[in-house]
C-alpha positions as protocol buffer text, in pm:
chain_id: "A"
residue {
  index: 1
  type: UNK
  ca { x: 165 y: 598 z: -1804 }
}
residue {
  index: 2
  type: UNK
  ca { x: 181 y: 462 z: -1423 }
}
residue {
  index: 3
  type: UNK
  ca { x: 174 y: 121 z: -1316 }
}
residue {
  index: 4
  type: UNK
  ca { x: 67 y: -10 z: -1007 }
}
residue {
  index: 5
  type: UNK
  ca { x: 133 y: -382 z: -931 }
}
residue {
  index: 6
  type: UNK
  ca { x: 33 y: -604 z: -642 }
}
residue {
  index: 7
  type: UNK
  ca { x: 303 y: -837 z: -493 }
}
residue {
  index: 8
  type: UNK
  ca { x: 19 y: -915 z: -213 }
}
residue {
  index: 9
  type: UNK
  ca { x: -292 y: -830 z: -89 }
}
residue {
  index: 10
  type: UNK
  ca { x: -319 y: -990 z: 247 }
}
residue {
  index: 11
  type: UNK
  ca { x: -302 y: -827 z: 589 }
}
residue {
  index: 12
  type: UNK
  ca { x: -365 y: -902 z: 944 }
}
residue {
  index: 13
  type: UNK
  ca { x: -166 y: -1197 z: 1156 }
}
residue {
  index: 14
  type: UNK
  ca { x: -355 y: -1502 z: 1007 }
}
residue {
  index: 15
  type: UNK
  ca { x: -344 y: -1460 z: 654 }
}
residue {
  index: 16
  type: UNK
  ca { x: 38 y: -1357 z: 724 }
}
residue {
  index: 17
  type: UNK
  ca { x: 139 y: -1671 z: 878 }
}
residue {
  index: 18
  type: UNK
  ca { x: -84 y: -1926 z: 669 }
}
residue {
  index: 19
  type: UNK
  ca { x: 0 y: -1683 z: 342 }
}
residue {
  index: 20
  type: UNK
  ca { x: -390 y: -1781 z: 224 }
}
residue {
  index: 21
  type: UNK
  ca { x: -296 y: -1445 z: 30 }
}
residue {
  index: 22
  type: UNK
  ca { x: 39 y: -1305 z: -12 }
}
residue {
  index: 23
  type: UNK
  ca { x: 121 y: -1005 z: 195 }
}
residue {
  index: 24
  type: UNK
  ca { x: 432 y: -836 z: -41 }
}
residue {
  index: 25
  type: UNK
  ca { x: 262 y: -491 z: -65 }
}
residue {
  index: 26
  type: UNK
  ca { x: 275 y: -302 z: -405 }
}
residue {
  index: 27
  type: UNK
  ca { x: 523 y: -138 z: -656 }
}
residue {
  index: 28
  type: UNK
  ca { x: 462 y: 183 z: -808 }
}
residue {
  index: 29
  type: UNK
  ca { x: 638 y: 274 z: -1145 }
}
residue {
  index: 30
  type: UNK
  ca { x: 584 y: 644 z: -1225 }
}
residue {
  index: 31
  type: UNK
  ca { x: 890 y: 888 z: -1301 }
}
residue {
  index: 32
  type: UNK
  ca { x: 1035 y: 702 z: -1004 }
}
residue {
  index: 33
  type: UNK
  ca { x: 1003 y: 330 z: -883 }
}
residue {
  index: 34
  type: UNK
  ca { x: 848 y: 335 z: -519 }
}
residue {
  index: 35
  type: UNK
  ca { x: 795 y: 31 z: -316 }
}
residue {
  index: 36
  type: UNK
  ca { x: 489 y: 54 z: -52 }
}
residue {
  index: 37
  type: UNK
  ca { x: 473 y: -173 z: 253 }
}
residue {
  index: 38
  type: UNK
  ca { x: 740 y: -456 z: 191 }
}
residue {
  index: 39
  type: UNK
  ca { x: 606 y: -725 z: 409 }
}
residue {
  index: 40
  type: UNK
  ca { x: 640 y: -1075 z: 388 }
}
residue {
  index: 41
  type: UNK
  ca { x: 734 y: -1221 z: 41 }
}
residue {
  index: 42
  type: UNK
  ca { x: 779 y: -863 z: -119 }
}
residue {
  index: 43
  type: UNK
  ca { x: 1150 y: -972 z: -216 }
}
residue {
  index: 44
  type: UNK
  ca { x: 1054 y: -1324 z: -365 }
}
residue {
  index: 45
  type: UNK
  ca { x: 713 y: -1173 z: -543 }
}
residue {
  index: 46
  type: UNK
  ca { x: 915 y: -899 z: -701 }
}
residue {
  index: 47
  type: UNK
  ca { x: 1133 y: -1109 z: -875 }
}
residue {
  index: 48
  type: UNK
  ca { x: 850 y: -1349 z: -980 }
}
residue {
  index: 49
  type: UNK
  ca { x: 674 y: -1087 z: -1128 }
}
residue {
  index: 50
  type: UNK
  ca { x: 1016 y: -875 z: -1353 }
}
residue {
  index: 51
  type: UNK
  ca { x: 999 y: -584 z: -1103 }
}
residue {
  index: 52
  type: UNK
  ca { x: 1380 y: -571 z: -1012 }
}
residue {
  index: 53
  type: UNK
  ca { x: 1433 y: -444 z: -691 }
}
residue {
  index: 54
  type: UNK
  ca { x: 1770 y: -285 z: -735 }
}
residue {
  index: 55
  type: UNK
  ca { x: 1571 y: -38 z: -975 }
}
residue {
  index: 56
  type: UNK
  ca { x: 1404 y: 89 z: -673 }
}
residue {
  index: 57
  type: UNK
  ca { x: 1440 y: 476 z: -600 }
}
residue {
  index: 58
  type: UNK
  ca { x: 1217 y: 498 z: -295 }
}
residue {
  index: 59
  type: UNK
  ca { x: 1050 y: 278 z: -13 }
}
residue {
  index: 60
  type: UNK
  ca { x: 709 y: 384 z: 190 }
}
residue {
  index: 61
  type: UNK
  ca { x: 644 y: 198 z: 491 }
}
residue {
  index: 62
  type: UNK
  ca { x: 319 y: 295 z: 664 }
}
residue {
  index: 63
  type: UNK
  ca { x: 421 y: 168 z: 1038 }
}
residue {
  index: 64
  type: UNK
  ca { x: 567 y: -71 z: 1220 }
}
residue {
  index: 65
  type: UNK
  ca { x: 361 y: -407 z: 1204 }
}
residue {
  index: 66
  type: UNK
  ca { x: 541 y: -733 z: 1050 }
}
residue {
  index: 67
  type: UNK
  ca { x: 283 y: -749 z: 770 }
}
residue {
  index: 68
  type: UNK
  ca { x: 412 y: -407 z: 619 }
}
residue {
  index: 69
  type: UNK
  ca { x: 767 y: -384 z: 718 }
}
residue {
  index: 70
  type: UNK
  ca { x: 919 y: -741 z: 726 }
}
residue {
  index: 71
  type: UNK
  ca { x: 1131 y: -721 z: 371 }
}
residue {
  index: 72
  type: UNK
  ca { x: 1215 y: -381 z: 449 }
}
residue {
  index: 73
  type: UNK
  ca { x: 1601 y: -444 z: 507 }
}
residue {
  index: 74
  type: UNK
  ca { x: 1655 y: -655 z: 219 }
}
residue {
  index: 75
  type: UNK
  ca { x: 1456 y: -440 z: 13 }
}
residue {
  index: 76
  type: UNK
  ca { x: 1665 y: -181 z: 116 }
}
residue {
  index: 77
  type: UNK
  ca { x: 1985 y: -387 z: -9 }
}
residue {
  index: 78
  type: UNK
  ca { x: 1860 y: -424 z: -306 }
}
residue {
  index: 79
  type: UNK
  ca { x: 1802 y: -73 z: -380 }
}
residue {
  index: 80
  type: UNK
  ca { x: 2120 y: 43 z: -265 }
}
residue {
  index: 81
  type: UNK
  ca { x: 2335 y: -244 z: -456 }
}
residue {
  index: 82
  type: UNK
  ca { x: 2391 y: -471 z: -170 }
}
residue {
  index: 83
  type: UNK
  ca { x: 2446 y: -188 z: 53 }
}
residue {
  index: 84
  type: UNK
  ca { x: 2764 y: -56 z: -148 }
}
residue {
  index: 85
  type: UNK
  ca { x: 2602 y: 262 z: -290 }
}
residue {
  index: 86
  type: UNK
  ca { x: 2456 y: 523 z: -91 }
}
residue {
  index: 87
  type: UNK
  ca { x: 2137 y: 598 z: -263 }
}
residue {
  index: 88
  type: UNK
  ca { x: 1750 y: 536 z: -251 }
}
residue {
  index: 89
  type: UNK
  ca { x: 1492 y: 765 z: 7 }
}
residue {
  index: 90
  type: UNK
  ca { x: 1310 y: 558 z: 259 }
}
residue {
  index: 91
  type: UNK
  ca { x: 971 y: 714 z: 383 }
}
residue {
  index: 92
  type: UNK
  ca { x: 834 y: 570 z: 696 }
}
residue {
  index: 93
  type: UNK
  ca { x: 645 y: 582 z: 999 }
}
residue {
  index: 94
  type: UNK
  ca { x: 863 y: 701 z: 1335 }
}
residue {
  index: 95
  type: UNK
  ca { x: 776 y: 346 z: 1467 }
}
residue {
  index: 96
  type: UNK
  ca { x: 968 y: 194 z: 1174 }
}
residue {
  index: 97
  type: UNK
  ca { x: 1268 y: 418 z: 1222 }
}
residue {
  index: 98
  type: UNK
  ca { x: 1281 y: 437 z: 1603 }
}
residue {
  index: 99
  type: UNK
  ca { x: 1097 y: 175 z: 1748 }
}
residue {
  index: 100
  type: UNK
  ca { x: 823 y: 246 z: 1997 }
}
residue {
  index: 101
  type: UNK
  ca { x: 736 y: 82 z: 2355 }
}
residue {
  index: 102
  type: UNK
  ca { x: 658 y: -265 z: 2225 }
}
residue {
  index: 103
  type: UNK
  ca { x: 873 y: -264 z: 1901 }
}
residue {
  index: 104
  type: UNK
  ca { x: 1236 y: -232 z: 1795 }
}
residue {
  index: 105
  type: UNK
  ca { x: 1341 y: -47 z: 1473 }
}
residue {
  index: 106
  type: UNK
  ca { x: 1205 y: -247 z: 1147 }
}
residue {
  index: 107
  type: UNK
  ca { x: 1555 y: -102 z: 1025 }
}
residue {
  index: 108
  type: UNK
  ca { x: 1924 y: -122 z: 1113 }
}
residue {
  index: 109
  type: UNK
  ca { x: 2158 y: 165 z: 1176 }
}
residue {
  index: 110
  type: UNK
  ca { x: 2385 y: -23 z: 919 }
}
residue {
  index: 111
  type: UNK
  ca { x: 2092 y: -7 z: 641 }
}
residue {
  index: 112
  type: UNK
  ca { x: 1976 y: 386 z: 741 }
}
residue {
  index: 113
  type: UNK
  ca { x: 2345 y: 470 z: 668 }
}
residue {
  index: 114
  type: UNK
  ca { x: 2358 y: 366 z: 299 }
}
residue {
  index: 115
  type: UNK
  ca { x: 2037 y: 556 z: 235 }
}
residue {
  index: 116
  type: UNK
  ca { x: 2040 y: 899 z: 70 }
}
residue {
  index: 117
  type: UNK
  ca { x: 1786 y: 1024 z: 269 }
}
residue {
  index: 118
  type: UNK
  ca { x: 1522 y: 925 z: 535 }
}
residue {
  index: 119
  type: UNK
  ca { x: 1193 y: 1117 z: 629 }
}
residue {
  index: 120
  type: UNK
  ca { x: 970 y: 1037 z: 919 }
}
residue {
  index: 121
  type: UNK
  ca { x: 698 y: 1270 z: 812 }
}
residue {
  index: 122
  type: UNK
  ca { x: 408 y: 1423 z: 996 }
}
residue {
  index: 123
  type: UNK
  ca { x: 78 y: 1436 z: 819 }
}
residue {
  index: 124
  type: UNK
  ca { x: 65 y: 1744 z: 594 }
}
residue {
  index: 125
  type: UNK
  ca { x: 407 y: 1685 z: 506 }
}
residue {
  index: 126
  type: UNK
  ca { x: 501 y: 1678 z: 141 }
}
residue {
  index: 127
  type: UNK
  ca { x: 810 y: 1515 z: -9 }
}
residue {
  index: 128
  type: UNK
  ca { x: 911 y: 1536 z: -384 }
}
residue {
  index: 129
  type: UNK
  ca { x: 1032 y: 1195 z: -539 }
}
residue {
  index: 130
  type: UNK
  ca { x: 1114 y: 1243 z: -929 }
}
residue {
  index: 131
  type: UNK
  ca { x: 851 y: 1459 z: -1122 }
}
residue {
  index: 132
  type: UNK
  ca { x: 561 y: 1318 z: -825 }
}
residue {
  index: 133
  type: UNK
  ca { x: 463 y: 1471 z: -481 }
}
residue {
  index: 134
  type: UNK
  ca { x: 365 y: 1257 z: -171 }
}
residue {
  index: 135
  type: UNK
  ca { x: 123 y: 1425 z: 82 }
}
residue {
  index: 136
  type: UNK
  ca { x: 150 y: 1236 z: 391 }
}
residue {
  index: 137
  type: UNK
  ca { x: -167 y: 1172 z: 515 }
}
residue {
  index: 138
  type: UNK
  ca { x: -309 y: 1025 z: 855 }
}
residue {
  index: 139
  type: UNK
  ca { x: -440 y: 746 z: 995 }
}
residue {
  index: 140
  type: UNK
  ca { x: -551 y: 608 z: 1345 }
}
residue {
  index: 141
  type: UNK
  ca { x: -424 y: 270 z: 1403 }
}
residue {
  index: 142
  type: UNK
  ca { x: -274 y: 58 z: 1714 }
}
residue {
  index: 143
  type: UNK
  ca { x: 62 y: 207 z: 1584 }
}
residue {
  index: 144
  type: UNK
  ca { x: -58 y: 568 z: 1644 }
}
residue {
  index: 145
  type: UNK
  ca { x: 245 y: 672 z: 1413 }
}
residue {
  index: 146
  type: UNK
  ca { x: 73 y: 522 z: 1113 }
}
residue {
  index: 147
  type: UNK
  ca { x: 77 y: 728 z: 763 }
}
residue {
  index: 148
  type: UNK
  ca { x: -69 y: 727 z: 457 }
}
residue {
  index: 149
  type: UNK
  ca { x: -13 y: 907 z: 151 }
}
residue {
  index: 150
  type: UNK
  ca { x: -161 y: 1124 z: -149 }
}
residue {
  index: 151
  type: UNK
  ca { x: 47 y: 1100 z: -444 }
}
residue {
  index: 152
  type: UNK
  ca { x: 17 y: 1383 z: -675 }
}
residue {
  index: 153
  type: UNK
  ca { x: 67 y: 1269 z: -1051 }
}
residue {
  index: 154
  type: UNK
  ca { x: 40 y: 1419 z: -1396 }
}
residue {
  index: 155
  type: UNK
  ca { x: -242 y: 1168 z: -1459 }
}
residue {
  index: 156
  type: UNK
  ca { x: -442 y: 1229 z: -1117 }
}
residue {
  index: 157
  type: UNK
  ca { x: -386 y: 1162 z: -760 }
}
residue {
  index: 158
  type: UNK
  ca { x: -336 y: 843 z: -610 }
}
residue {
  index: 159
  type: UNK
  ca { x: -440 y: 784 z: -275 }
}
residue {
  index: 160
  type: UNK
  ca { x: -299 y: 480 z: 10 }
}
residue {
  index: 161
  type: UNK
  ca { x: -513 y: 436 z: 330 }
}
residue {
  index: 162
  type: UNK
  ca { x: -345 y: 207 z: 519 }
}
residue {
  index: 163
  type: UNK
  ca { x: -453 y: 31 z: 831 }
}
residue {
  index: 164
  type: UNK
  ca { x: -691 y: 248 z: 1006 }
}
residue {
  index: 165
  type: UNK
  ca { x: -1021 y: 316 z: 1205 }
}
residue {
  index: 166
  type: UNK
  ca { x: -1265 y: 524 z: 1029 }
}
residue {
  index: 167
  type: UNK
  ca { x: -1269 y: 883 z: 1103 }
}
residue {
  index: 168
  type: UNK
  ca { x: -1430 y: 1204 z: 957 }
}
residue {
  index: 169
  type: UNK
  ca { x: -1112 y: 1348 z: 846 }
}
residue {
  index: 170
  type: UNK
  ca { x: -1013 y: 1085 z: 610 }
}
residue {
  index: 171
  type: UNK
  ca { x: -1256 y: 1175 z: 333 }
}
residue {
  index: 172
  type: UNK
  ca { x: -1107 y: 1537 z: 346 }
}
residue {
  index: 173
  type: UNK
  ca { x: -750 y: 1410 z: 302 }
}
residue {
  index: 174
  type: UNK
  ca { x: -846 y: 1146 z: 1 }
}
residue {
  index: 175
  type: UNK
  ca { x: -1150 y: 1332 z: -172 }
}
residue {
  index: 176
  type: UNK
  ca { x: -1087 y: 1358 z: -521 }
}
residue {
  index: 177
  type: UNK
  ca { x: -801 y: 1111 z: -567 }
}
residue {
  index: 178
  type: UNK
  ca { x: -844 y: 919 z: -898 }
}
residue {
  index: 179
  type: UNK
  ca { x: -761 y: 604 z: -769 }
}
residue {
  index: 180
  type: UNK
  ca { x: -791 y: 513 z: -419 }
}
residue {
  index: 181
  type: UNK
  ca { x: -620 y: 195 z: -275 }
}
residue {
  index: 182
  type: UNK
  ca { x: -757 y: 119 z: 58 }
}
residue {
  index: 183
  type: UNK
  ca { x: -665 y: -157 z: 342 }
}
residue {
  index: 184
  type: UNK
  ca { x: -1025 y: -295 z: 398 }
}
residue {
  index: 185
  type: UNK
  ca { x: -989 y: -577 z: 622 }
}
residue {
  index: 186
  type: UNK
  ca { x: -1321 y: -666 z: 759 }
}
residue {
  index: 187
  type: UNK
  ca { x: -1650 y: -770 z: 575 }
}
residue {
  index: 188
  type: UNK
  ca { x: -2001 y: -601 z: 621 }
}
residue {
  index: 189
  type: UNK
  ca { x: -2100 y: -630 z: 1012 }
}
residue {
  index: 190
  type: UNK
  ca { x: -1783 y: -755 z: 1144 }
}
residue {
  index: 191
  type: UNK
  ca { x: -1580 y: -433 z: 1194 }
}
residue {
  index: 192
  type: UNK
  ca { x: -1308 y: -386 z: 1428 }
}
residue {
  index: 193
  type: UNK
  ca { x: -1104 y: -147 z: 1604 }
}
residue {
  index: 194
  type: UNK
  ca { x: -840 y: 28 z: 1400 }
}
residue {
  index: 195
  type: UNK
  ca { x: -956 y: -132 z: 1099 }
}
residue {
  index: 196
  type: UNK
  ca { x: -1190 y: -46 z: 772 }
}
residue {
  index: 197
  type: UNK
  ca { x: -1452 y: -255 z: 681 }
}
residue {
  index: 198
  type: UNK
  ca { x: -1641 y: -288 z: 383 }
}
residue {
  index: 199
  type: UNK
  ca { x: -1918 y: -77 z: 576 }
}
residue {
  index: 200
  type: UNK
  ca { x: -1680 y: 170 z: 660 }
}
residue {
  index: 201
  type: UNK
  ca { x: -1553 y: 210 z: 268 }
}
residue {
  index: 202
  type: UNK
  ca { x: -1933 y: 248 z: 184 }
}
residue {
  index: 203
  type: UNK
  ca { x: -1993 y: 549 z: 409 }
}
residue {
  index: 204
  type: UNK
  ca { x: -1671 y: 711 z: 297 }
}
residue {
  index: 205
  type: UNK
  ca { x: -1736 y: 664 z: -60 }
}
residue {
  index: 206
  type: UNK
  ca { x: -2076 y: 790 z: -19 }
}
residue {
  index: 207
  type: UNK
  ca { x: -1985 y: 1102 z: 169 }
}
residue {
  index: 208
  type: UNK
  ca { x: -1681 y: 1200 z: -54 }
}
residue {
  index: 209
  type: UNK
  ca { x: -1771 y: 1489 z: -314 }
}
residue {
  index: 210
  type: UNK
  ca { x: -1541 y: 1369 z: -587 }
}
residue {
  index: 211
  type: UNK
  ca { x: -1547 y: 1005 z: -593 }
}
residue {
  index: 212
  type: UNK
  ca { x: -1249 y: 782 z: -692 }
}
residue {
  index: 213
  type: UNK
  ca { x: -1274 y: 645 z: -1051 }
}
residue {
  index: 214
  type: UNK
  ca { x: -1156 y: 302 z: -909 }
}
residue {
  index: 215
  type: UNK
  ca { x: -1121 y: 165 z: -536 }
}
residue {
  index: 216
  type: UNK
  ca { x: -866 y: -116 z: -494 }
}
residue {
  index: 217
  type: UNK
  ca { x: -943 y: -308 z: -191 }
}
residue {
  index: 218
  type: UNK
  ca { x: -630 y: -474 z: -12 }
}
residue {
  index: 219
  type: UNK
  ca { x: -509 y: -597 z: 321 }
}
residue {
  index: 220
  type: UNK
  ca { x: -754 y: -863 z: 311 }
}
residue {
  index: 221
  type: UNK
  ca { x: -800 y: -1015 z: 671 }
}
residue {
  index: 222
  type: UNK
  ca { x: -907 y: -1360 z: 729 }
}
residue {
  index: 223
  type: UNK
  ca { x: -1249 y: -1316 z: 808 }
}
residue {
  index: 224
  type: UNK
  ca { x: -1278 y: -1127 z: 447 }
}
residue {
  index: 225
  type: UNK
  ca { x: -1118 y: -1384 z: 284 }
}
residue {
  index: 226
  type: UNK
  ca { x: -1352 y: -1630 z: 379 }
}
residue {
  index: 227
  type: UNK
  ca { x: -1634 y: -1405 z: 339 }
}
residue {
  index: 228
  type: UNK
  ca { x: -1553 y: -1372 z: -24 }
}
residue {
  index: 229
  type: UNK
  ca { x: -1389 y: -1030 z: -111 }
}
residue {
  index: 230
  type: UNK
  ca { x: -1520 y: -1012 z: -478 }
}
residue {
  index: 231
  type: UNK
  ca { x: -1891 y: -1023 z: -323 }
}
residue {
  index: 232
  type: UNK
  ca { x: -1777 y: -746 z: -84 }
}
residue {
  index: 233
  type: UNK
  ca { x: -1626 y: -543 z: -375 }
}
residue {
  index: 234
  type: UNK
  ca { x: -1919 y: -596 z: -587 }
}
residue {
  index: 235
  type: UNK
  ca { x: -2176 y: -494 z: -307 }
}
residue {
  index: 236
  type: UNK
  ca { x: -1938 y: -151 z: -254 }
}
residue {
  index: 237
  type: UNK
  ca { x: -1954 y: -91 z: -644 }
}
residue {
  index: 238
  type: UNK
  ca { x: -2334 y: -121 z: -660 }
}
residue {
  index: 239
  type: UNK
  ca { x: -2418 y: 68 z: -354 }
}
residue {
  index: 240
  type: UNK
  ca { x: -2162 y: 375 z: -429 }
}
residue {
  index: 241
  type: UNK
  ca { x: -2101 y: 354 z: -809 }
}
residue {
  index: 242
  type: UNK
  ca { x: -1697 y: 333 z: -769 }
}
residue {
  index: 243
  type: UNK
  ca { x: -1565 y: 50 z: -979 }
}
residue {
  index: 244
  type: UNK
  ca { x: -1383 y: -153 z: -728 }
}
residue {
  index: 245
  type: UNK
  ca { x: -1129 y: -436 z: -731 }
}
residue {
  index: 246
  type: UNK
  ca { x: -980 y: -688 z: -514 }
}
residue {
  index: 247
  type: UNK
  ca { x: -595 y: -663 z: -530 }
}
residue {
  index: 248
  type: UNK
  ca { x: -431 y: -998 z: -558 }
}
residue {
  index: 249
  type: UNK
  ca { x: -92 y: -1113 z: -647 }
}
residue {
  index: 250
  type: UNK
  ca { x: -12 y: -995 z: -1001 }
}
residue {
  index: 251
  type: UNK
  ca { x: -295 y: -755 z: -995 }
}
residue {
  index: 252
  type: UNK
  ca { x: -168 y: -449 z: -1201 }
}
residue {
  index: 253
  type: UNK
  ca { x: -347 y: -90 z: -1250 }
}
residue {
  index: 254
  type: UNK
  ca { x: -249 y: 118 z: -1538 }
}
residue {
  index: 255
  type: UNK
  ca { x: -316 y: 484 z: -1555 }
}
residue {
  index: 256
  type: UNK
  ca { x: -291 y: 739 z: -1788 }
}
residue {
  index: 257
  type: UNK
  ca { x: -470 y: 1059 z: -1907 }
}
residue {
  index: 258
  type: UNK
  ca { x: -775 y: 895 z: -2064 }
}
residue {
  index: 259
  type: UNK
  ca { x: -828 y: 556 z: -1905 }
}
residue {
  index: 260
  type: UNK
  ca { x: -767 y: 350 z: -1605 }
}
residue {
  index: 261
  type: UNK
  ca { x: -698 y: -35 z: -1705 }
}
residue {
  index: 262
  type: UNK
  ca { x: -648 y: -354 z: -1490 }
}
residue {
  index: 263
  type: UNK
  ca { x: -498 y: -676 z: -1588 }
}
residue {
  index: 264
  type: UNK
  ca { x: -331 y: -959 z: -1391 }
}
residue {
  index: 265
  type: UNK
  ca { x: -13 y: -1090 z: -1488 }
}
residue {
  index: 266
  type: UNK
  ca { x: 135 y: -1403 z: -1503 }
}
residue {
  index: 267
  type: UNK
  ca { x: 455 y: -1520 z: -1289 }
}
residue {
  index: 268
  type: UNK
  ca { x: 769 y: -1450 z: -1523 }
}
residue {
  index: 269
  type: UNK
  ca { x: 885 y: -1755 z: -1281 }
}
residue {
  index: 270
  type: UNK
  ca { x: 853 y: -1910 z: -962 }
}
residue {
  index: 271
  type: UNK
  ca { x: 1133 y: -1851 z: -707 }
}
């Protein structure tokens, strides 16, 4: 079984600074433990849901914006036993590792040196983590180095679409994935550049030859939050026929060969 646990479902500057929805990203437990987009709160909420960050094997960071990478260094310290063991893999956009015109790197040389390997891949590159393989996928975001992935597993593919504008090629990269996790930031009729809206999600799913069994909406922005993302999810499901969930803190997706089940965990402790 593969387990995906969300430690946050919020995104964008106003949700991040208010924490109306937590912004910790999500954890994948497969043959290895992988953390995806460790935004603000990733460390604290990992402990809250009994996901020991010292047991991580890899971290994936889609881009340099703070709601996706704020807790990266401290998660690297956890993964490397307090930076005392050289271990773990980082897969990240170029902006995360090297910075860009407007951002410094999100990780120091000190933390890079304690990692076993660091990858800044291009779309189309493949990286094996344990028994799974990550196919790197493109995005069209204000950070032009933003990357997503399609994770090949024994139980079908799991795709992650981070912040991006809608573009035709998006379908080709993610068509046929069994589970699709997508940053759907805006509700109907309120789209903005470089981000997906409910309307974009509907168009994408309708255009897919082989639709996912499950869509998980994440990276909920302030406008989506107040528009009621659960109504937007119901709309997507009704129009496309794809079972659609809204991620929230503690939301867990369990995948095996026969079915995809979900539940919401209670915090193990408050930290």
